[in-house]
């Protein structure tokens, strides 16, 4: 499946890296990859037509901290995404150095946590992952932080532009071994949050529609209390209009929870799929544009795995160069950085040893594709929105990524592989506030932006 094109990364020394987020950092309409550095600089990789070059300035590079998790979202409603970088200098509980929340100012990047009025809101608990959520449905986002050994956080701006932690108000301030987070409409018609935890049950925070949440994972039997969650990915496995859950457990059986019409969840993982591994990030995407998702398990210190989700079930397939049997995988993200209609896979390494980044592409083919990018009223990516592709013989759904389980965040685009005989009827878009729109009979092989009006 994958071909190693790490040679396209201009400067790629061995380092300790963790999380990756895909966002438009410089506001030119093209995505870049933000990669966290642990005890070294954060990086921002941009495609320049021939390869990926690092464009991080000194503020964003922030070389003296130990960064792991990262996510992007439009906190202030100005149409540009802010960047939350989670720093962790201890395993659990209280830490010394706070996180960063970078906003683009007139003179470059500014850390909102460094502003005196925001210091009372500092996150001084060791965290692992970050996701963004528009809980009020007004096109502005808050950053949900999955902390380990301290209360989870939800950072939003108040009416005076100061940062405040609204997790207690929203019912999200649980204390656990927080590891991962994903936000999308899972069991409600608004954006819910699934939080994967270590040494305790996972959480599913159902959106009540009024800005608050209720935890329901145990009622739905997807809390998996005996395992230690890492990577999370949601996809519509059986194309029934409901999202299903891939849950990667650290050195424990992986889960594939299918949601049925009654709202019940059933683990349908095959033995090969469930086989324990030292998993980190899980990615679900159609890398070869054949119309069926691949599910990538990024492992540390042992080979990665790749599965294909077909109409008849899950099968393991050859992974190609991305096997990485000696790879120290810590995070992975997907995006079309070179804008050729094929998704690339970027893998970070580190933790127990320094290694370079890896950059993979699928082999070129004649398969068609369609990419849909919903935008908020302000023009920012509408993370948490849902895109439904109606074809002549089937219907598929994707959520715009708001946080992808462990440490990472994928590109804010619904990417659909169409195979060699595309027959698109329409595209339906549902924004986080419940508003909807339709694009009739779009032509394949293009990126369409759809702004909320």
PDB file of C-alpha atoms in Angstrom, residues 9-309:
ATOM      1  CA  UNK A   9      11.065  16.280   3.972  1.00  0.00           C
ATOM      2  CA  UNK A  10      13.856  18.815   3.431  1.00  0.00           C
ATOM      3  CA  UNK A  11      15.363  18.655   6.920  1.00  0.00           C
ATOM      4  CA  UNK A  12      14.563  15.515   8.865  1.00  0.00           C
ATOM      5  CA  UNK A  13      17.041  14.808  11.680  1.00  0.00           C
ATOM      6  CA  UNK A  14      16.326  12.192  14.355  1.00  0.00           C
ATOM      7  CA  UNK A  15      14.344  13.819  17.176  1.00  0.00           C
ATOM      8  CA  UNK A  16      11.695  13.104  19.787  1.00  0.00           C
ATOM      9  CA  UNK A  17       8.312  13.961  18.260  1.00  0.00           C
ATOM     10  CA  UNK A  18       4.764  13.136  19.337  1.00  0.00           C
ATOM     11  CA  UNK A  19       1.503  14.720  18.119  1.00  0.00           C
ATOM     12  CA  UNK A  20       0.648  16.007  14.643  1.00  0.00           C
ATOM     13  CA  UNK A  21      -2.149  18.360  13.560  1.00  0.00           C
ATOM     14  CA  UNK A  22      -3.086  19.435  10.026  1.00  0.00           C
ATOM     15  CA  UNK A  23      -4.187  23.070   9.671  1.00  0.00           C
ATOM     16  CA  UNK A  24      -3.681  26.162   7.531  1.00  0.00           C
ATOM     17  CA  UNK A  25      -1.038  27.832   9.668  1.00  0.00           C
ATOM     18  CA  UNK A  26      -0.100  30.768   7.449  1.00  0.00           C
ATOM     19  CA  UNK A  27      -3.591  31.612   6.129  1.00  0.00           C
ATOM     20  CA  UNK A  28      -2.881  30.945   2.447  1.00  0.00           C
ATOM     21  CA  UNK A  29      -5.600  28.307   2.033  1.00  0.00           C
ATOM     22  CA  UNK A  30      -3.130  25.394   1.965  1.00  0.00           C
ATOM     23  CA  UNK A  31      -2.622  22.927   4.809  1.00  0.00           C
ATOM     24  CA  UNK A  32       0.535  22.500   6.821  1.00  0.00           C
ATOM     25  CA  UNK A  33       1.494  19.868   9.408  1.00  0.00           C
ATOM     26  CA  UNK A  34       2.306  20.969  12.962  1.00  0.00           C
ATOM     27  CA  UNK A  35       4.501  18.399  14.747  1.00  0.00           C
ATOM     28  CA  UNK A  36       5.220  18.668  18.459  1.00  0.00           C
ATOM     29  CA  UNK A  37       8.778  18.450  19.709  1.00  0.00           C
ATOM     30  CA  UNK A  38       9.614  16.903  23.079  1.00  0.00           C
ATOM     31  CA  UNK A  39      12.694  18.652  24.459  1.00  0.00           C
ATOM     32  CA  UNK A  40      13.254  20.149  21.015  1.00  0.00           C
ATOM     33  CA  UNK A  41      11.507  22.484  18.566  1.00  0.00           C
ATOM     34  CA  UNK A  42       7.992  22.082  17.283  1.00  0.00           C
ATOM     35  CA  UNK A  43       7.893  21.951  13.499  1.00  0.00           C
ATOM     36  CA  UNK A  44       5.534  23.264  10.791  1.00  0.00           C
ATOM     37  CA  UNK A  45       5.960  21.418   7.498  1.00  0.00           C
ATOM     38  CA  UNK A  46       4.686  23.110   4.342  1.00  0.00           C
ATOM     39  CA  UNK A  47       4.592  21.778   0.774  1.00  0.00           C
ATOM     40  CA  UNK A  48       6.527  24.160  -1.504  1.00  0.00           C
ATOM     41  CA  UNK A  49       5.896  22.346  -4.791  1.00  0.00           C
ATOM     42  CA  UNK A  50       8.853  19.993  -4.510  1.00  0.00           C
ATOM     43  CA  UNK A  51       8.929  18.905  -0.885  1.00  0.00           C
ATOM     44  CA  UNK A  52       8.145  19.762   2.713  1.00  0.00           C
ATOM     45  CA  UNK A  53      10.045  22.566   4.395  1.00  0.00           C
ATOM     46  CA  UNK A  54       9.886  23.728   8.005  1.00  0.00           C
ATOM     47  CA  UNK A  55       8.357  27.224   8.306  1.00  0.00           C
ATOM     48  CA  UNK A  56       7.998  27.362  12.107  1.00  0.00           C
ATOM     49  CA  UNK A  57       9.168  30.657  13.582  1.00  0.00           C
ATOM     50  CA  UNK A  58      10.898  30.842  16.933  1.00  0.00           C
ATOM     51  CA  UNK A  59       7.672  31.384  18.873  1.00  0.00           C
ATOM     52  CA  UNK A  60       5.885  28.390  17.396  1.00  0.00           C
ATOM     53  CA  UNK A  61       9.034  26.240  17.558  1.00  0.00           C
ATOM     54  CA  UNK A  62       9.165  26.828  21.334  1.00  0.00           C
ATOM     55  CA  UNK A  63      12.214  24.582  21.653  1.00  0.00           C
ATOM     56  CA  UNK A  64      12.556  24.531  25.451  1.00  0.00           C
ATOM     57  CA  UNK A  65       9.345  22.673  26.355  1.00  0.00           C
ATOM     58  CA  UNK A  66       8.159  19.079  26.207  1.00  0.00           C
ATOM     59  CA  UNK A  67       5.237  19.125  23.789  1.00  0.00           C
ATOM     60  CA  UNK A  68       3.101  16.075  23.015  1.00  0.00           C
ATOM     61  CA  UNK A  69      -0.537  16.816  22.048  1.00  0.00           C
ATOM     62  CA  UNK A  70      -1.738  19.373  19.497  1.00  0.00           C
ATOM     63  CA  UNK A  71      -5.010  20.552  17.954  1.00  0.00           C
ATOM     64  CA  UNK A  72      -6.298  23.482  15.889  1.00  0.00           C
ATOM     65  CA  UNK A  73      -9.603  25.339  16.095  1.00  0.00           C
ATOM     66  CA  UNK A  74     -11.073  28.832  15.695  1.00  0.00           C
ATOM     67  CA  UNK A  75     -11.236  29.958  19.327  1.00  0.00           C
ATOM     68  CA  UNK A  76     -11.998  33.627  18.707  1.00  0.00           C
ATOM     69  CA  UNK A  77     -14.258  33.413  15.643  1.00  0.00           C
ATOM     70  CA  UNK A  78     -11.957  35.363  13.323  1.00  0.00           C
ATOM     71  CA  UNK A  79     -11.870  32.693  10.614  1.00  0.00           C
ATOM     72  CA  UNK A  80      -8.328  31.499  11.461  1.00  0.00           C
ATOM     73  CA  UNK A  81      -7.490  28.478  13.580  1.00  0.00           C
ATOM     74  CA  UNK A  82      -5.577  28.852  16.814  1.00  0.00           C
ATOM     75  CA  UNK A  83      -3.068  26.159  17.820  1.00  0.00           C
ATOM     76  CA  UNK A  84      -3.168  24.466  21.232  1.00  0.00           C
ATOM     77  CA  UNK A  85       0.066  22.688  22.160  1.00  0.00           C
ATOM     78  CA  UNK A  86      -0.053  20.472  25.213  1.00  0.00           C
ATOM     79  CA  UNK A  87       3.182  20.290  27.202  1.00  0.00           C
ATOM     80  CA  UNK A  88       3.810  17.462  29.657  1.00  0.00           C
ATOM     81  CA  UNK A  89       6.914  17.374  31.835  1.00  0.00           C
ATOM     82  CA  UNK A  90       5.654  14.670  34.202  1.00  0.00           C
ATOM     83  CA  UNK A  91       3.742  11.407  33.767  1.00  0.00           C
ATOM     84  CA  UNK A  92       0.646  12.365  35.774  1.00  0.00           C
ATOM     85  CA  UNK A  93      -0.709  15.034  38.095  1.00  0.00           C
ATOM     86  CA  UNK A  94       0.870  18.452  38.562  1.00  0.00           C
ATOM     87  CA  UNK A  95       3.450  19.702  36.050  1.00  0.00           C
ATOM     88  CA  UNK A  96       5.850  22.646  36.019  1.00  0.00           C
ATOM     89  CA  UNK A  97       5.315  24.267  32.627  1.00  0.00           C
ATOM     90  CA  UNK A  98       1.915  25.205  31.234  1.00  0.00           C
ATOM     91  CA  UNK A  99       0.510  24.538  27.775  1.00  0.00           C
ATOM     92  CA  UNK A 100       0.661  26.994  24.891  1.00  0.00           C
ATOM     93  CA  UNK A 101      -2.330  28.439  23.032  1.00  0.00           C
ATOM     94  CA  UNK A 102      -1.041  30.274  19.993  1.00  0.00           C
ATOM     95  CA  UNK A 103      -3.103  32.961  18.245  1.00  0.00           C
ATOM     96  CA  UNK A 104      -1.924  34.850  15.177  1.00  0.00           C
ATOM     97  CA  UNK A 105      -1.330  38.527  15.949  1.00  0.00           C
ATOM     98  CA  UNK A 106      -0.168  41.456  13.826  1.00  0.00           C
ATOM     99  CA  UNK A 107       3.455  40.709  14.661  1.00  0.00           C
ATOM    100  CA  UNK A 108       3.318  36.912  14.635  1.00  0.00           C
ATOM    101  CA  UNK A 109       2.224  34.203  17.044  1.00  0.00           C
ATOM    102  CA  UNK A 110       1.199  35.090  20.603  1.00  0.00           C
ATOM    103  CA  UNK A 111       0.672  32.618  23.473  1.00  0.00           C
ATOM    104  CA  UNK A 112      -2.633  33.474  25.147  1.00  0.00           C
ATOM    105  CA  UNK A 113      -1.585  31.667  28.328  1.00  0.00           C
ATOM    106  CA  UNK A 114       1.332  34.130  28.673  1.00  0.00           C
ATOM    107  CA  UNK A 115      -1.038  37.112  28.940  1.00  0.00           C
ATOM    108  CA  UNK A 116      -1.380  38.130  32.621  1.00  0.00           C
ATOM    109  CA  UNK A 117      -5.202  38.086  32.579  1.00  0.00           C
ATOM    110  CA  UNK A 118      -5.130  34.415  31.510  1.00  0.00           C
ATOM    111  CA  UNK A 119      -2.623  33.045  33.999  1.00  0.00           C
ATOM    112  CA  UNK A 120      -5.294  32.009  36.479  1.00  0.00           C
ATOM    113  CA  UNK A 121      -6.560  29.557  33.848  1.00  0.00           C
ATOM    114  CA  UNK A 122      -3.221  27.813  33.231  1.00  0.00           C
ATOM    115  CA  UNK A 123      -3.361  24.049  32.774  1.00  0.00           C
ATOM    116  CA  UNK A 124      -0.749  22.737  35.204  1.00  0.00           C
ATOM    117  CA  UNK A 125      -1.873  19.107  35.022  1.00  0.00           C
ATOM    118  CA  UNK A 126      -0.125  16.533  32.853  1.00  0.00           C
ATOM    119  CA  UNK A 127      -2.302  15.989  29.784  1.00  0.00           C
ATOM    120  CA  UNK A 128      -2.189  13.779  26.735  1.00  0.00           C
ATOM    121  CA  UNK A 129      -4.621  14.846  23.994  1.00  0.00           C
ATOM    122  CA  UNK A 130      -6.604  17.842  22.794  1.00  0.00           C
ATOM    123  CA  UNK A 131      -9.797  18.156  20.749  1.00  0.00           C
ATOM    124  CA  UNK A 132     -11.942  21.150  19.744  1.00  0.00           C
ATOM    125  CA  UNK A 133     -15.684  21.511  20.107  1.00  0.00           C
ATOM    126  CA  UNK A 134     -18.271  24.121  19.141  1.00  0.00           C
ATOM    127  CA  UNK A 135     -20.604  23.334  22.046  1.00  0.00           C
ATOM    128  CA  UNK A 136     -22.729  26.454  21.602  1.00  0.00           C
ATOM    129  CA  UNK A 137     -23.212  26.110  17.847  1.00  0.00           C
ATOM    130  CA  UNK A 138     -22.008  29.653  17.146  1.00  0.00           C
ATOM    131  CA  UNK A 139     -18.927  28.898  15.059  1.00  0.00           C
ATOM    132  CA  UNK A 140     -16.393  29.433  17.855  1.00  0.00           C
ATOM    133  CA  UNK A 141     -14.537  26.551  19.419  1.00  0.00           C
ATOM    134  CA  UNK A 142     -13.246  25.527  22.808  1.00  0.00           C
ATOM    135  CA  UNK A 143     -10.233  23.309  23.427  1.00  0.00           C
ATOM    136  CA  UNK A 144     -11.023  20.150  25.389  1.00  0.00           C
ATOM    137  CA  UNK A 145      -7.933  18.793  27.182  1.00  0.00           C
ATOM    138  CA  UNK A 146      -7.757  15.156  28.315  1.00  0.00           C
ATOM    139  CA  UNK A 147      -5.692  15.448  31.498  1.00  0.00           C
ATOM    140  CA  UNK A 148      -4.058  12.628  33.439  1.00  0.00           C
ATOM    141  CA  UNK A 149      -4.501  12.791  37.222  1.00  0.00           C
ATOM    142  CA  UNK A 150      -6.384  16.090  37.261  1.00  0.00           C
ATOM    143  CA  UNK A 151      -9.655  17.555  35.964  1.00  0.00           C
ATOM    144  CA  UNK A 152     -10.269  17.678  32.245  1.00  0.00           C
ATOM    145  CA  UNK A 153     -10.421  21.197  30.844  1.00  0.00           C
ATOM    146  CA  UNK A 154     -12.521  23.110  28.321  1.00  0.00           C
ATOM    147  CA  UNK A 155     -10.890  26.403  27.373  1.00  0.00           C
ATOM    148  CA  UNK A 156     -13.111  29.079  25.838  1.00  0.00           C
ATOM    149  CA  UNK A 157     -13.015  32.880  25.636  1.00  0.00           C
ATOM    150  CA  UNK A 158     -15.320  34.942  27.826  1.00  0.00           C
ATOM    151  CA  UNK A 159     -17.066  38.128  26.694  1.00  0.00           C
ATOM    152  CA  UNK A 160     -13.961  40.167  27.483  1.00  0.00           C
ATOM    153  CA  UNK A 161     -11.651  37.904  25.511  1.00  0.00           C
ATOM    154  CA  UNK A 162     -10.112  36.187  28.525  1.00  0.00           C
ATOM    155  CA  UNK A 163      -9.505  32.452  28.703  1.00  0.00           C
ATOM    156  CA  UNK A 164     -11.707  30.508  31.096  1.00  0.00           C
ATOM    157  CA  UNK A 165     -12.061  26.830  31.919  1.00  0.00           C
ATOM    158  CA  UNK A 166     -15.725  25.963  31.356  1.00  0.00           C
ATOM    159  CA  UNK A 167     -15.373  22.209  31.911  1.00  0.00           C
ATOM    160  CA  UNK A 168     -17.196  22.386  35.294  1.00  0.00           C
ATOM    161  CA  UNK A 169     -20.054  24.351  33.718  1.00  0.00           C
ATOM    162  CA  UNK A 170     -20.313  21.863  30.835  1.00  0.00           C
ATOM    163  CA  UNK A 171     -20.071  18.732  33.024  1.00  0.00           C
ATOM    164  CA  UNK A 172     -16.677  17.715  31.594  1.00  0.00           C
ATOM    165  CA  UNK A 173     -14.366  18.195  34.585  1.00  0.00           C
ATOM    166  CA  UNK A 174     -13.868  14.495  35.329  1.00  0.00           C
ATOM    167  CA  UNK A 175     -10.618  13.282  36.906  1.00  0.00           C
ATOM    168  CA  UNK A 176      -9.071  10.131  35.452  1.00  0.00           C
ATOM    169  CA  UNK A 177      -6.076   8.834  33.524  1.00  0.00           C
ATOM    170  CA  UNK A 178      -6.964  10.801  30.406  1.00  0.00           C
ATOM    171  CA  UNK A 179      -5.264   9.631  27.219  1.00  0.00           C
ATOM    172  CA  UNK A 180      -7.271  10.472  24.112  1.00  0.00           C
ATOM    173  CA  UNK A 181     -10.214  12.480  22.805  1.00  0.00           C
ATOM    174  CA  UNK A 182     -12.401  12.678  19.689  1.00  0.00           C
ATOM    175  CA  UNK A 183     -15.338  15.019  19.050  1.00  0.00           C
ATOM    176  CA  UNK A 184     -18.179  14.456  16.563  1.00  0.00           C
ATOM    177  CA  UNK A 185     -21.923  13.620  16.555  1.00  0.00           C
ATOM    178  CA  UNK A 186     -21.827  10.072  17.945  1.00  0.00           C
ATOM    179  CA  UNK A 187     -25.101   9.549  19.819  1.00  0.00           C
ATOM    180  CA  UNK A 188     -26.747  12.974  19.544  1.00  0.00           C
ATOM    181  CA  UNK A 189     -27.448  15.379  16.700  1.00  0.00           C
ATOM    182  CA  UNK A 190     -24.761  17.740  18.032  1.00  0.00           C
ATOM    183  CA  UNK A 191     -21.073  17.222  18.751  1.00  0.00           C
ATOM    184  CA  UNK A 192     -20.319  14.651  21.470  1.00  0.00           C
ATOM    185  CA  UNK A 193     -16.918  13.772  22.997  1.00  0.00           C
ATOM    186  CA  UNK A 194     -15.413  10.304  23.374  1.00  0.00           C
ATOM    187  CA  UNK A 195     -12.500  10.255  25.826  1.00  0.00           C
ATOM    188  CA  UNK A 196     -10.215   7.224  26.067  1.00  0.00           C
ATOM    189  CA  UNK A 197      -8.678   6.637  29.497  1.00  0.00           C
ATOM    190  CA  UNK A 198      -6.021   4.550  31.201  1.00  0.00           C
ATOM    191  CA  UNK A 199      -6.582   2.619  34.442  1.00  0.00           C
ATOM    192  CA  UNK A 200     -10.313   3.203  34.282  1.00  0.00           C
ATOM    193  CA  UNK A 201     -13.375   3.305  32.016  1.00  0.00           C
ATOM    194  CA  UNK A 202     -13.589   5.441  28.911  1.00  0.00           C
ATOM    195  CA  UNK A 203     -16.105   8.299  28.731  1.00  0.00           C
ATOM    196  CA  UNK A 204     -18.726   9.234  26.165  1.00  0.00           C
ATOM    197  CA  UNK A 205     -20.022  12.730  26.845  1.00  0.00           C
ATOM    198  CA  UNK A 206     -23.392  13.105  25.117  1.00  0.00           C
ATOM    199  CA  UNK A 207     -24.260  16.645  24.077  1.00  0.00           C
ATOM    200  CA  UNK A 208     -27.488  17.729  25.795  1.00  0.00           C
ATOM    201  CA  UNK A 209     -28.065  20.509  23.279  1.00  0.00           C
ATOM    202  CA  UNK A 210     -27.790  23.286  25.874  1.00  0.00           C
ATOM    203  CA  UNK A 211     -24.028  23.498  26.210  1.00  0.00           C
ATOM    204  CA  UNK A 212     -23.793  20.715  28.806  1.00  0.00           C
ATOM    205  CA  UNK A 213     -22.898  17.040  28.550  1.00  0.00           C
ATOM    206  CA  UNK A 214     -23.916  13.769  30.192  1.00  0.00           C
ATOM    207  CA  UNK A 215     -21.509  10.833  30.491  1.00  0.00           C
ATOM    208  CA  UNK A 216     -23.134   7.663  29.027  1.00  0.00           C
ATOM    209  CA  UNK A 217     -20.344   5.264  27.975  1.00  0.00           C
ATOM    210  CA  UNK A 218     -21.133   2.573  30.554  1.00  0.00           C
ATOM    211  CA  UNK A 219     -24.829   2.602  29.607  1.00  0.00           C
ATOM    212  CA  UNK A 220     -23.860   1.864  26.003  1.00  0.00           C
ATOM    213  CA  UNK A 221     -21.199  -0.725  26.921  1.00  0.00           C
ATOM    214  CA  UNK A 222     -18.341   1.123  25.215  1.00  0.00           C
ATOM    215  CA  UNK A 223     -16.468   2.146  28.369  1.00  0.00           C
ATOM    216  CA  UNK A 224     -14.069  -0.849  28.131  1.00  0.00           C
ATOM    217  CA  UNK A 225     -13.012  -0.411  31.783  1.00  0.00           C
ATOM    218  CA  UNK A 226     -10.342  -3.122  31.943  1.00  0.00           C
ATOM    219  CA  UNK A 227      -8.196  -1.806  29.088  1.00  0.00           C
ATOM    220  CA  UNK A 228      -5.926   1.202  28.505  1.00  0.00           C
ATOM    221  CA  UNK A 229      -7.102   3.322  25.578  1.00  0.00           C
ATOM    222  CA  UNK A 230      -4.815   5.054  23.127  1.00  0.00           C
ATOM    223  CA  UNK A 231      -5.868   5.648  19.516  1.00  0.00           C
ATOM    224  CA  UNK A 232      -9.503   6.347  18.582  1.00  0.00           C
ATOM    225  CA  UNK A 233     -11.070   6.576  15.135  1.00  0.00           C
ATOM    226  CA  UNK A 234     -14.705   6.866  14.056  1.00  0.00           C
ATOM    227  CA  UNK A 235     -16.012   5.740  10.682  1.00  0.00           C
ATOM    228  CA  UNK A 236     -19.294   4.531   9.183  1.00  0.00           C
ATOM    229  CA  UNK A 237     -18.135   0.949   8.853  1.00  0.00           C
ATOM    230  CA  UNK A 238     -21.294  -0.573   7.385  1.00  0.00           C
ATOM    231  CA  UNK A 239     -22.604   2.559   5.612  1.00  0.00           C
ATOM    232  CA  UNK A 240     -25.801   2.673   7.662  1.00  0.00           C
ATOM    233  CA  UNK A 241     -25.602   6.370   8.539  1.00  0.00           C
ATOM    234  CA  UNK A 242     -24.234   5.790  12.060  1.00  0.00           C
ATOM    235  CA  UNK A 243     -20.666   6.199  13.203  1.00  0.00           C
ATOM    236  CA  UNK A 244     -18.778   3.159  14.493  1.00  0.00           C
ATOM    237  CA  UNK A 245     -15.742   3.163  16.776  1.00  0.00           C
ATOM    238  CA  UNK A 246     -12.217   1.792  16.413  1.00  0.00           C
ATOM    239  CA  UNK A 247     -10.542   1.707  19.818  1.00  0.00           C
ATOM    240  CA  UNK A 248      -6.827   0.935  20.042  1.00  0.00           C
ATOM    241  CA  UNK A 249      -5.858  -0.410  23.483  1.00  0.00           C
ATOM    242  CA  UNK A 250      -2.298  -0.376  24.800  1.00  0.00           C
ATOM    243  CA  UNK A 251      -1.077  -3.990  24.880  1.00  0.00           C
ATOM    244  CA  UNK A 252      -4.688  -5.161  25.088  1.00  0.00           C
ATOM    245  CA  UNK A 253      -7.343  -6.308  22.609  1.00  0.00           C
ATOM    246  CA  UNK A 254      -8.373  -3.661  20.109  1.00  0.00           C
ATOM    247  CA  UNK A 255     -12.088  -3.048  19.661  1.00  0.00           C
ATOM    248  CA  UNK A 256     -14.304  -2.428  16.655  1.00  0.00           C
ATOM    249  CA  UNK A 257     -17.650  -1.285  18.035  1.00  0.00           C
ATOM    250  CA  UNK A 258     -20.515  -1.236  15.557  1.00  0.00           C
ATOM    251  CA  UNK A 259     -23.537   0.915  16.408  1.00  0.00           C
ATOM    252  CA  UNK A 260     -26.894  -0.562  15.378  1.00  0.00           C
ATOM    253  CA  UNK A 261     -30.290   1.034  14.712  1.00  0.00           C
ATOM    254  CA  UNK A 262     -31.401   0.587  18.332  1.00  0.00           C
ATOM    255  CA  UNK A 263     -28.382   2.527  19.620  1.00  0.00           C
ATOM    256  CA  UNK A 264     -26.616  -0.568  20.950  1.00  0.00           C
ATOM    257  CA  UNK A 265     -22.901  -1.142  20.311  1.00  0.00           C
ATOM    258  CA  UNK A 266     -21.368  -4.538  19.561  1.00  0.00           C
ATOM    259  CA  UNK A 267     -17.687  -5.441  19.280  1.00  0.00           C
ATOM    260  CA  UNK A 268     -17.157  -7.058  15.854  1.00  0.00           C
ATOM    261  CA  UNK A 269     -13.349  -7.083  15.804  1.00  0.00           C
ATOM    262  CA  UNK A 270     -11.827 -10.136  14.117  1.00  0.00           C
ATOM    263  CA  UNK A 271      -8.995 -11.989  15.930  1.00  0.00           C
ATOM    264  CA  UNK A 272      -6.389 -10.397  13.649  1.00  0.00           C
ATOM    265  CA  UNK A 273      -7.840  -6.944  14.223  1.00  0.00           C
ATOM    266  CA  UNK A 274      -8.129  -7.412  17.998  1.00  0.00           C
ATOM    267  CA  UNK A 275      -4.605  -8.820  18.469  1.00  0.00           C
ATOM    268  CA  UNK A 276      -2.908  -6.675  21.154  1.00  0.00           C
ATOM    269  CA  UNK A 277      -0.133  -4.283  20.224  1.00  0.00           C
ATOM    270  CA  UNK A 278       1.753  -1.306  21.599  1.00  0.00           C
ATOM    271  CA  UNK A 279      -0.605   1.015  19.746  1.00  0.00           C
ATOM    272  CA  UNK A 280      -0.502   4.796  19.669  1.00  0.00           C
ATOM    273  CA  UNK A 281      -2.587   6.575  17.002  1.00  0.00           C
ATOM    274  CA  UNK A 282      -5.321   4.934  14.891  1.00  0.00           C
ATOM    275  CA  UNK A 283      -6.193   6.454  11.495  1.00  0.00           C
ATOM    276  CA  UNK A 284      -9.200   5.619   9.291  1.00  0.00           C
ATOM    277  CA  UNK A 285      -9.013   6.994   5.730  1.00  0.00           C
ATOM    278  CA  UNK A 286      -9.204   5.959   2.068  1.00  0.00           C
ATOM    279  CA  UNK A 287      -5.568   6.214   1.018  1.00  0.00           C
ATOM    280  CA  UNK A 288      -5.911   4.553  -2.413  1.00  0.00           C
ATOM    281  CA  UNK A 289      -9.232   6.225  -3.378  1.00  0.00           C
ATOM    282  CA  UNK A 290     -10.933   2.884  -4.100  1.00  0.00           C
ATOM    283  CA  UNK A 291     -14.026   3.828  -2.079  1.00  0.00           C
ATOM    284  CA  UNK A 292     -13.163   1.774   1.023  1.00  0.00           C
ATOM    285  CA  UNK A 293     -11.411   2.965   4.154  1.00  0.00           C
ATOM    286  CA  UNK A 294      -8.122   1.639   5.395  1.00  0.00           C
ATOM    287  CA  UNK A 295      -7.501   1.489   9.150  1.00  0.00           C
ATOM    288  CA  UNK A 296      -3.887   2.150  10.163  1.00  0.00           C
ATOM    289  CA  UNK A 297      -2.541   1.100  13.558  1.00  0.00           C
ATOM    290  CA  UNK A 298       0.563   3.094  14.490  1.00  0.00           C
ATOM    291  CA  UNK A 299       2.617   1.057  16.983  1.00  0.00           C
ATOM    292  CA  UNK A 300       5.774   1.804  18.939  1.00  0.00           C
ATOM    293  CA  UNK A 301       8.638  -0.689  18.850  1.00  0.00           C
ATOM    294  CA  UNK A 302       6.801  -3.253  16.721  1.00  0.00           C
ATOM    295  CA  UNK A 303       5.351  -3.398  13.181  1.00  0.00           C
ATOM    296  CA  UNK A 304       2.447  -1.174  12.195  1.00  0.00           C
ATOM    297  CA  UNK A 305      -0.719  -2.784  10.795  1.00  0.00           C
ATOM    298  CA  UNK A 306      -3.194  -1.976   8.043  1.00  0.00           C
ATOM    299  CA  UNK A 307      -6.755  -3.222   7.535  1.00  0.00           C
ATOM    300  CA  UNK A 308      -9.398  -2.530   4.895  1.00  0.00           C
ATOM    301  CA  UNK A 309     -13.056  -2.000   5.766  1.00  0.00           C
TER     302      UNK A 309
END
